[in-house]
Amino acid sequence: MERQKTALIVGMAKSGIAAARLLYQDNYRIIINDMKPEIKGLFDQLSGIAYEVKLGANPMDLLDGVDLLVPSPIIPMTRNFIVEAKRRGIEVISEIELGYRYSKADFVCITGTNGKTTCTALTGELFKAAGRTTYVLGNIGIAISAHALDTKPGDVVVAETAALQLEGNSRFHAIAAGVCNITPDHLDHFGTMENYIAAKAKILDNQTADDYAVLNWDDPTVRDFAKLTPAHVLYFSRKEEVNQGMFLRGTKLVYRIGDKEGELMDAGEIRIPGGHNLENAMLCALLGLSQGIAPETIVSVLKTFAGVEHRIEYVCTRGGVDYINDSKGTNPASTVRAIESMKKPTVLILGGYDKHISFDELFDAFTPIVKACVVIGDTQQQILDTAERFGYADLCHTADSFGAAVDLARDLAKPGDAVLLSPACASWDMFDNYEQRGRVFKQIAREYQDE
């Protein structure tokens, strides 16, 4: 009889729970581990499976007899227990690699620093509209492992793949891969931009000449990814006409794939606003066209797709002030895009978990649309120092808690203004994730009296 294999799952958030449930179904002995000695609701989420609980233990002490290690994506691959596991010959893989191995679907994947959640949701809608059985998974909020065994040949998994997830991949293969852009992020995890870029580039691993890579021509770093894949490369550009891909001719979106050229639609017909969303629409349209989705289907979806929660999301108007939830703005470049989309004088809520990145880009892009900032979190002093260097110290106010920050932003805003939550930072100093932060913001705003 074949020996039962043992899997060690380190980090019991969504991906860890899904990995444990999947591997249990494949007859693995499961050991669950997390740095936290207690996790509210964990055991309810693991109901129906058998496992050994090692919460609060050092994972270095749990490696004996382990065949497979699945660490949380927030754990750097340089951690000593991961290095030791590899030295012992234990296979170490990411949760998305695990889900891929058990799935029977084709994978269409998106990565990038900003825009990947919107692109993943929009691409999923394209494939659904084309009649394909489609699973929208990954960093967008549902682990790939949670649905891997549900998939059948011919199905499509549209996956948002963050750099933190990609670095633990080996066999993962996207038949179509899109890269939005690359700007500094997660340097606390990767140490250098070079490491971060290399992790992003792993989305192209294992591609063949039959596959497609959709790349941002206007981003030189992403443009150079073409050298890393044998796949058909399609570029999208707002600035130049590209030989293969999609570009603007006047206000029209024009595509070229192989020897075919066509006019898709007028850019003004795309429902989601902003220049960054024009880029997102181009990327998604090219992913769809590369997989045979009819242009008219793509046009229909682009005219109706309204965007995603927590990304420049209108919440409500209270006392004549609009409240906008951009909790997904977890780095400066993302917040710059949110500011560029604002049409009213704006009070901006900034700050959060420190990912060791500069805020120079953010304040360099400030315009008179930003009338005030409320700064909070671990990065509060760094943001204040940067604001002073750029001459914006007089715009900045501080608060000691998230609720106090929203209240102060309300007080600073006047009828006709907007309050924008776009922190340019991750949420982990105050919240479990950016979704929780966004939900709390929306709850506070909706409870204000409409004077």
Coordinates of C-alpha atoms in Angstrom, one line a residue:
M1 CA 0.0 0.0 0.0
E2 CA 1.3 3.4 -1.0
R3 CA 2.5 5.6 2.0
Q4 CA 0.1 8.5 2.8
K5 CA 1.8 11.8 2.0
T6 CA 1.9 14.7 4.4
A7 CA 1.2 18.3 3.5
L8 CA 2.2 21.3 5.7
I9 CA 0.0 24.4 5.1
V10 CA 1.6 27.5 6.6
G11 CA -0.7 30.5 6.8
M12 CA -4.4 29.9 7.3
A13 CA -6.1 32.6 5.4
K14 CA -8.3 31.9 2.3
S15 CA -5.6 30.2 0.3
G16 CA -4.4 28.0 3.1
I17 CA -7.9 26.9 3.9
A18 CA -8.6 26.0 0.3
A19 CA -5.3 24.2 0.0
A20 CA -6.0 22.1 3.1
R21 CA -9.4 21.1 1.8
L22 CA -8.1 20.2 -1.6
L23 CA -5.2 18.1 -0.4
Y24 CA -7.4 16.3 2.1
Q25 CA -9.6 15.2 -0.8
D26 CA -6.4 13.7 -2.4
N27 CA -5.8 11.7 0.8
Y28 CA -3.0 13.8 2.2
R29 CA -2.3 14.0 5.9
I30 CA -2.8 17.7 6.6
I31 CA -0.9 19.8 9.1
I32 CA -2.1 23.4 9.5
N33 CA 0.2 26.1 10.9
D34 CA 0.0 29.8 11.4
M35 CA 2.0 32.3 13.5
K36 CA -1.3 33.2 15.2
P37 CA -2.1 30.9 18.1
E38 CA -5.9 31.4 17.5
I39 CA -7.8 32.3 14.4
K40 CA -11.5 33.2 14.7
G41 CA -13.8 30.9 12.6
L42 CA -10.9 28.8 11.3
F43 CA -12.2 25.4 12.4
D44 CA -15.7 26.1 11.0
Q45 CA -14.1 26.7 7.7
L46 CA -12.2 23.4 7.9
S47 CA -15.2 21.4 8.9
G48 CA -15.5 18.0 7.3
I49 CA -11.8 17.3 7.0
A50 CA -9.2 15.8 9.3
Y51 CA -6.0 17.7 10.1
E52 CA -3.4 18.3 12.8
V53 CA -3.4 21.7 14.4
K54 CA 0.0 23.4 15.0
L55 CA -1.1 27.0 15.4
G56 CA 1.6 29.3 16.9
A57 CA 4.4 26.7 16.3
N58 CA 7.6 27.5 14.4
P59 CA 7.2 25.8 11.0
M60 CA 10.9 24.9 11.1
D61 CA 10.0 22.4 13.8
L62 CA 7.2 20.8 11.7
L63 CA 9.2 19.7 8.6
D64 CA 10.0 16.1 9.6
G65 CA 8.0 13.7 7.4
V66 CA 6.5 16.4 5.2
D67 CA 6.3 15.8 1.5
L68 CA 4.6 19.1 0.3
L69 CA 4.8 22.6 1.8
V70 CA 2.3 25.2 0.8
P71 CA 3.1 28.6 2.3
S72 CA 0.9 31.6 2.4
P73 CA 1.7 34.1 -0.5
I74 CA 2.7 36.8 2.1
I75 CA 5.6 34.6 3.3
P76 CA 8.8 35.3 1.3
M77 CA 10.5 32.3 -0.3
T78 CA 13.7 33.4 1.5
R79 CA 12.3 32.5 4.9
N80 CA 14.6 30.0 6.7
F81 CA 12.0 27.2 7.0
I82 CA 11.3 27.3 3.2
V83 CA 15.0 27.3 2.4
E84 CA 15.4 24.3 4.8
A85 CA 12.4 22.5 3.3
K86 CA 13.9 22.8 -0.2
R87 CA 17.3 21.6 1.1
R88 CA 15.5 18.5 2.5
G89 CA 13.9 17.8 -0.9
I90 CA 10.4 18.8 0.3
E91 CA 8.4 20.3 -2.6
V92 CA 7.4 23.9 -2.0
I93 CA 4.6 25.3 -4.1
S94 CA 2.2 28.2 -4.1
E95 CA -1.6 27.8 -3.6
I96 CA -2.2 28.8 -7.2
E97 CA 0.3 26.2 -8.4
L98 CA -1.5 23.6 -6.3
G99 CA -4.9 24.6 -7.8
Y100 CA -3.6 24.6 -11.3
R101 CA -2.3 21.1 -10.9
Y102 CA -5.7 19.7 -9.9
S103 CA -7.7 21.8 -12.4
K104 CA -8.8 20.6 -15.9
A105 CA -9.6 24.1 -17.2
D106 CA -7.7 26.4 -19.5
F107 CA -6.0 29.3 -17.6
V108 CA -6.3 32.9 -18.7
C109 CA -4.3 35.0 -16.2
I110 CA -3.7 38.7 -15.4
T111 CA -0.9 40.3 -13.4
G112 CA 0.5 43.8 -12.9
T113 CA 0.8 46.3 -10.1
N114 CA -2.4 48.2 -10.7
G115 CA -5.6 47.2 -12.6
K116 CA -5.4 43.5 -12.4
T117 CA -8.5 43.1 -10.3
T118 CA -10.6 45.1 -12.7
C119 CA -9.1 43.3 -15.6
T120 CA -9.7 39.9 -14.1
A121 CA -13.4 40.7 -13.3
L122 CA -13.9 42.2 -16.8
T123 CA -12.2 39.3 -18.6
G124 CA -14.3 36.8 -16.6
E125 CA -17.4 38.7 -17.9
L126 CA -16.2 38.4 -21.5
F127 CA -15.8 34.6 -21.3
K128 CA -19.1 34.2 -19.5
A129 CA -20.8 36.3 -22.2
A130 CA -19.2 34.1 -24.8
G131 CA -20.9 31.0 -23.3
R132 CA -17.8 29.5 -21.7
T133 CA -18.1 27.9 -18.2
T134 CA -15.9 30.4 -16.4
Y135 CA -14.4 30.5 -12.9
V136 CA -13.0 33.9 -11.8
L137 CA -10.4 33.1 -9.1
G138 CA -7.1 33.9 -7.5
N139 CA -6.0 37.1 -5.9
I140 CA -9.5 38.6 -6.7
G141 CA -10.7 36.8 -3.6
I142 CA -11.5 33.2 -4.3
A143 CA -8.7 30.7 -4.1
I144 CA -8.0 28.6 -7.2
S145 CA -7.8 25.5 -5.0
A146 CA -11.4 26.1 -3.9
H147 CA -12.8 25.2 -7.3
A148 CA -10.0 23.2 -9.0
L149 CA -11.9 19.9 -8.7
D150 CA -15.1 21.5 -10.1
T151 CA -13.5 22.3 -13.5
K152 CA -13.8 20.3 -16.6
P153 CA -12.0 20.3 -19.9
G154 CA -13.1 23.3 -22.0
D155 CA -13.8 25.4 -18.9
V156 CA -11.9 28.6 -18.3
V157 CA -10.2 29.8 -15.1
V158 CA -9.7 33.6 -15.3
A159 CA -7.2 34.2 -12.6
E160 CA -5.8 37.3 -10.9
T161 CA -2.2 36.3 -10.2
A162 CA -0.2 38.6 -7.8
A163 CA 3.6 38.6 -7.7
L164 CA 3.4 37.1 -4.1
Q165 CA 1.5 34.1 -5.6
L166 CA 3.6 33.7 -8.8
E167 CA 7.0 33.2 -7.1
G168 CA 6.0 29.8 -5.9
N169 CA 5.0 28.4 -9.3
S170 CA 6.7 25.7 -11.4
R171 CA 4.3 24.0 -13.8
F172 CA 1.6 26.8 -13.9
H173 CA 0.7 27.6 -17.5
A174 CA -1.5 30.4 -18.9
I175 CA -2.7 29.9 -22.4
A176 CA -3.3 33.7 -22.4
A177 CA -1.5 36.0 -20.0
G178 CA -2.0 39.7 -19.6
V179 CA 0.3 42.2 -17.8
C180 CA -1.2 45.6 -17.0
N181 CA 1.8 47.6 -15.7
I182 CA 4.7 47.5 -13.2
T183 CA 5.4 50.1 -10.6
P184 CA 7.1 49.7 -7.1
D185 CA 5.2 47.6 -4.7
H186 CA 5.8 44.9 -2.1
L187 CA 9.4 45.8 -1.7
D188 CA 9.1 44.8 2.0
H189 CA 8.6 41.2 0.6
F190 CA 10.9 41.1 -2.4
G191 CA 13.7 43.5 -1.3
T192 CA 14.4 44.9 -4.7
M193 CA 12.5 45.9 -7.8
E194 CA 14.4 43.3 -9.8
N195 CA 13.0 40.5 -7.6
Y196 CA 9.5 42.0 -7.9
I197 CA 9.7 42.2 -11.7
A198 CA 11.1 38.6 -11.9
A199 CA 8.1 37.3 -9.9
K200 CA 5.7 39.2 -12.1
A201 CA 7.4 37.7 -15.2
K202 CA 6.7 34.2 -14.0
I203 CA 3.2 34.5 -15.4
L204 CA 4.8 33.8 -18.7
D205 CA 6.5 30.6 -17.5
N206 CA 5.7 27.4 -19.5
Q207 CA 4.0 29.3 -22.4
T208 CA 4.3 27.8 -25.8
A209 CA 4.1 29.1 -29.4
D210 CA 0.4 28.4 -29.4
D211 CA -0.3 30.8 -26.4
Y212 CA -0.7 34.5 -26.2
A213 CA 0.9 37.2 -24.1
V214 CA -0.8 40.6 -23.9
L215 CA 1.6 43.3 -22.8
N216 CA 1.5 47.1 -22.1
W217 CA 3.5 48.8 -24.9
D218 CA 3.5 52.1 -23.0
D219 CA 5.3 50.5 -20.0
P220 CA 8.9 49.7 -21.0
T221 CA 9.4 47.1 -18.3
V222 CA 6.3 45.2 -19.4
R223 CA 7.1 45.7 -23.1
D224 CA 10.4 43.9 -22.6
F225 CA 8.6 40.8 -21.2
A226 CA 8.1 39.9 -24.9
K227 CA 11.7 38.5 -24.7
L228 CA 10.7 36.0 -22.1
T229 CA 7.9 34.1 -23.9
P230 CA 7.6 32.1 -27.2
A231 CA 3.9 33.0 -27.2
H232 CA 2.2 35.3 -29.7
V233 CA 2.7 38.8 -28.3
L234 CA -0.1 41.3 -28.5
Y235 CA 0.6 44.9 -27.3
F236 CA -1.9 47.5 -26.2
S237 CA -1.1 51.2 -26.3
R238 CA -2.8 54.6 -25.7
K239 CA 0.1 56.4 -27.2
E240 CA 1.3 54.6 -30.3
E241 CA 0.1 52.4 -33.2
V242 CA 1.3 48.8 -32.6
N243 CA 1.9 46.2 -35.2
Q244 CA 0.1 43.4 -33.3
G245 CA -2.5 44.2 -30.6
M246 CA -4.7 47.2 -30.0
F247 CA -4.3 51.0 -30.2
L248 CA -6.2 54.2 -30.6
R249 CA -6.9 55.7 -34.0
G250 CA -8.5 59.0 -33.1
T251 CA -11.1 57.9 -30.6
K252 CA -11.6 54.4 -32.1
L253 CA -10.1 51.2 -30.6
V254 CA -8.4 49.3 -33.5
Y255 CA -7.1 45.8 -33.2
R256 CA -4.6 43.8 -35.3
I257 CA -4.1 40.1 -34.7
G258 CA -2.2 38.1 -37.3
D259 CA -3.4 39.4 -40.7
K260 CA -6.7 40.7 -39.4
E261 CA -7.4 44.4 -38.6
G262 CA -10.7 45.7 -37.3
E263 CA -12.3 48.6 -35.5
L264 CA -13.7 47.5 -32.2
M265 CA -15.6 50.5 -30.8
D266 CA -15.3 54.2 -29.8
A267 CA -13.3 54.6 -26.6
G268 CA -16.1 56.9 -25.2
E269 CA -18.5 53.9 -25.2
I270 CA -16.5 52.1 -22.5
R271 CA -18.5 52.3 -19.3
I272 CA -15.7 52.3 -16.8
P273 CA -14.2 55.8 -16.7
G274 CA -10.6 57.0 -16.9
G275 CA -7.5 56.5 -19.0
H276 CA -6.3 53.7 -16.9
N277 CA -9.5 51.8 -17.5
L278 CA -9.1 52.4 -21.3
E279 CA -5.8 50.4 -20.9
N280 CA -7.6 47.8 -18.8
A281 CA -10.3 47.5 -21.5
M282 CA -7.7 47.0 -24.2
L283 CA -5.9 44.3 -22.3
C284 CA -9.2 42.4 -21.7
A285 CA -10.4 42.8 -25.2
L286 CA -7.2 41.4 -26.6
L287 CA -7.3 38.4 -24.2
G288 CA -10.9 37.7 -25.4
L289 CA -10.0 38.2 -29.1
S290 CA -7.0 35.9 -28.8
Q291 CA -9.4 33.1 -27.6
G292 CA -11.9 33.5 -30.3
I293 CA -14.5 35.7 -28.5
A294 CA -16.5 37.6 -31.1
P295 CA -15.9 41.4 -31.3
E296 CA -19.6 42.2 -30.9
T297 CA -19.6 40.2 -27.6
I298 CA -16.6 42.1 -26.3
V299 CA -18.2 45.5 -27.3
S300 CA -21.5 44.5 -25.5
V301 CA -19.6 43.7 -22.2
L302 CA -17.4 46.8 -22.4
K303 CA -20.5 49.0 -22.7
T304 CA -22.1 47.5 -19.6
F305 CA -19.3 46.5 -17.2
A306 CA -19.5 48.9 -14.2
G307 CA -16.2 48.1 -12.4
V308 CA -15.4 46.3 -9.2
E309 CA -16.0 46.8 -5.5
H310 CA -13.3 48.9 -3.6
R311 CA -11.9 50.4 -6.9
I312 CA -13.0 54.0 -7.3
E313 CA -16.4 52.9 -6.1
Y314 CA -19.1 55.5 -5.5
V315 CA -20.6 54.8 -2.0
C316 CA -23.1 57.5 -1.2
T317 CA -23.6 61.3 -0.9
R318 CA -24.1 62.7 2.6
G319 CA -24.4 66.4 3.3
G320 CA -23.6 67.2 -0.3
V321 CA -20.3 65.3 -0.1
D322 CA -19.6 62.2 -2.3
Y323 CA -17.8 59.3 -0.6
I324 CA -15.6 57.2 -2.9
N325 CA -14.1 53.8 -1.8
D326 CA -10.8 53.0 -3.4
S327 CA -9.5 50.7 -0.7
K328 CA -7.9 48.7 -3.5
G329 CA -5.5 51.6 -3.9
T330 CA -2.7 49.8 -2.0
N331 CA 0.3 51.6 -3.6
P332 CA 1.1 55.1 -4.7
A333 CA 0.7 54.5 -8.4
S334 CA -2.8 53.2 -7.8
T335 CA -3.7 56.2 -5.7
V336 CA -2.4 58.5 -8.5
R337 CA -4.9 56.9 -10.9
A338 CA -7.7 57.4 -8.4
I339 CA -6.8 61.1 -8.0
E340 CA -6.7 61.5 -11.7
S341 CA -10.3 60.2 -11.9
M342 CA -11.7 62.7 -9.4
K343 CA -13.8 65.6 -10.8
K344 CA -14.6 67.4 -7.5
P345 CA -12.4 69.0 -4.7
T346 CA -11.2 66.0 -2.8
V347 CA -10.2 65.1 0.8
L348 CA -7.9 62.1 0.5
I349 CA -7.4 59.5 3.2
L350 CA -3.9 58.1 3.1
G351 CA -1.7 55.6 5.0
G352 CA -1.5 52.1 6.3
Y353 CA 0.9 49.2 6.4
D354 CA 4.5 49.9 5.4
K355 CA 5.6 48.1 2.3
H356 CA 8.9 50.0 2.1
I357 CA 8.0 52.0 -0.9
S358 CA 8.5 55.7 -1.7
F359 CA 5.6 58.2 -1.7
D360 CA 7.4 60.6 -4.0
E361 CA 5.4 59.5 -7.0
L362 CA 2.1 60.3 -5.2
F363 CA 2.9 63.8 -4.2
D364 CA 4.6 64.6 -7.5
A365 CA 1.2 63.9 -9.1
F366 CA -0.8 66.0 -6.7
T367 CA -3.1 68.6 -8.4
P368 CA -5.4 71.3 -7.0
I369 CA -8.2 68.7 -7.0
V370 CA -6.7 67.4 -3.6
K371 CA -7.7 70.0 -1.0
A372 CA -6.7 68.1 2.1
C373 CA -5.3 64.8 3.3
V374 CA -5.9 62.8 6.4
V375 CA -2.9 60.6 7.2
I376 CA -3.0 57.4 9.4
G377 CA -1.3 54.1 10.0
D378 CA 2.2 52.8 10.2
T379 CA 3.3 55.0 7.2
Q380 CA 1.9 58.2 8.8
Q381 CA 5.3 59.9 9.5
Q382 CA 6.8 58.8 6.2
I383 CA 3.9 60.3 4.3
L384 CA 4.0 63.5 6.3
D385 CA 7.8 63.9 5.7
T386 CA 7.2 63.3 1.9
A387 CA 4.4 65.9 1.9
E388 CA 6.6 68.5 3.5
R389 CA 9.4 67.9 1.0
F390 CA 7.0 68.5 -1.9
G391 CA 5.4 71.5 -0.3
Y392 CA 2.1 70.0 0.8
A393 CA 2.5 69.9 4.6
D394 CA -0.3 72.4 5.0
L395 CA -2.7 70.0 3.3
C396 CA -2.1 67.2 5.8
H397 CA -4.0 66.3 9.0
T398 CA -3.5 63.3 11.2
A399 CA -5.9 60.9 13.0
D400 CA -5.2 58.1 15.5
S401 CA -7.7 55.6 14.2
F402 CA -9.5 54.8 10.9
G403 CA -12.9 55.9 12.2
A404 CA -11.5 59.2 13.4
A405 CA -9.8 59.6 9.9
V406 CA -13.2 59.3 8.1
D407 CA -14.8 61.6 10.6
L408 CA -12.1 64.2 10.1
A409 CA -12.3 63.9 6.3
R410 CA -16.1 64.6 6.6
D411 CA -15.4 67.7 8.7
L412 CA -12.8 69.0 6.1
A413 CA -15.1 68.5 3.2
K414 CA -17.8 71.0 2.1
P415 CA -20.9 70.4 0.0
G416 CA -19.8 69.8 -3.5
D417 CA -16.6 68.0 -2.4
A418 CA -15.6 64.4 -2.3
V419 CA -14.0 62.2 0.3
L420 CA -11.7 59.6 -1.3
L421 CA -10.3 56.6 0.6
S422 CA -7.3 55.6 -1.5
P423 CA -4.6 54.9 1.1
A424 CA -1.6 54.1 -1.2
C425 CA -0.8 51.4 1.4
A426 CA -1.8 47.9 2.3
S427 CA -4.3 47.5 5.1
W428 CA -2.6 45.0 7.4
D429 CA -1.7 47.4 10.2
M430 CA -5.4 47.9 11.0
F431 CA -7.4 45.3 9.0
D432 CA -7.4 41.8 7.7
N433 CA -7.4 42.9 4.1
Y434 CA -8.3 45.9 1.9
E435 CA -11.9 44.5 1.5
Q436 CA -12.5 44.8 5.2
R437 CA -11.1 48.3 5.2
G438 CA -13.4 49.3 2.3
R439 CA -16.4 47.8 3.9
V440 CA -15.8 49.7 7.2
F441 CA -15.4 52.9 5.2
K442 CA -18.7 52.4 3.4
Q443 CA -20.5 51.6 6.7
I444 CA -19.2 54.7 8.3
A445 CA -20.1 56.9 5.4
R446 CA -23.6 55.5 5.0
E447 CA -24.3 56.1 8.7
Y448 CA -23.7 59.8 8.4
Q449 CA -26.8 62.0 8.4
D450 CA -27.8 63.5 5.0
E451 CA -28.1 67.1 6.3

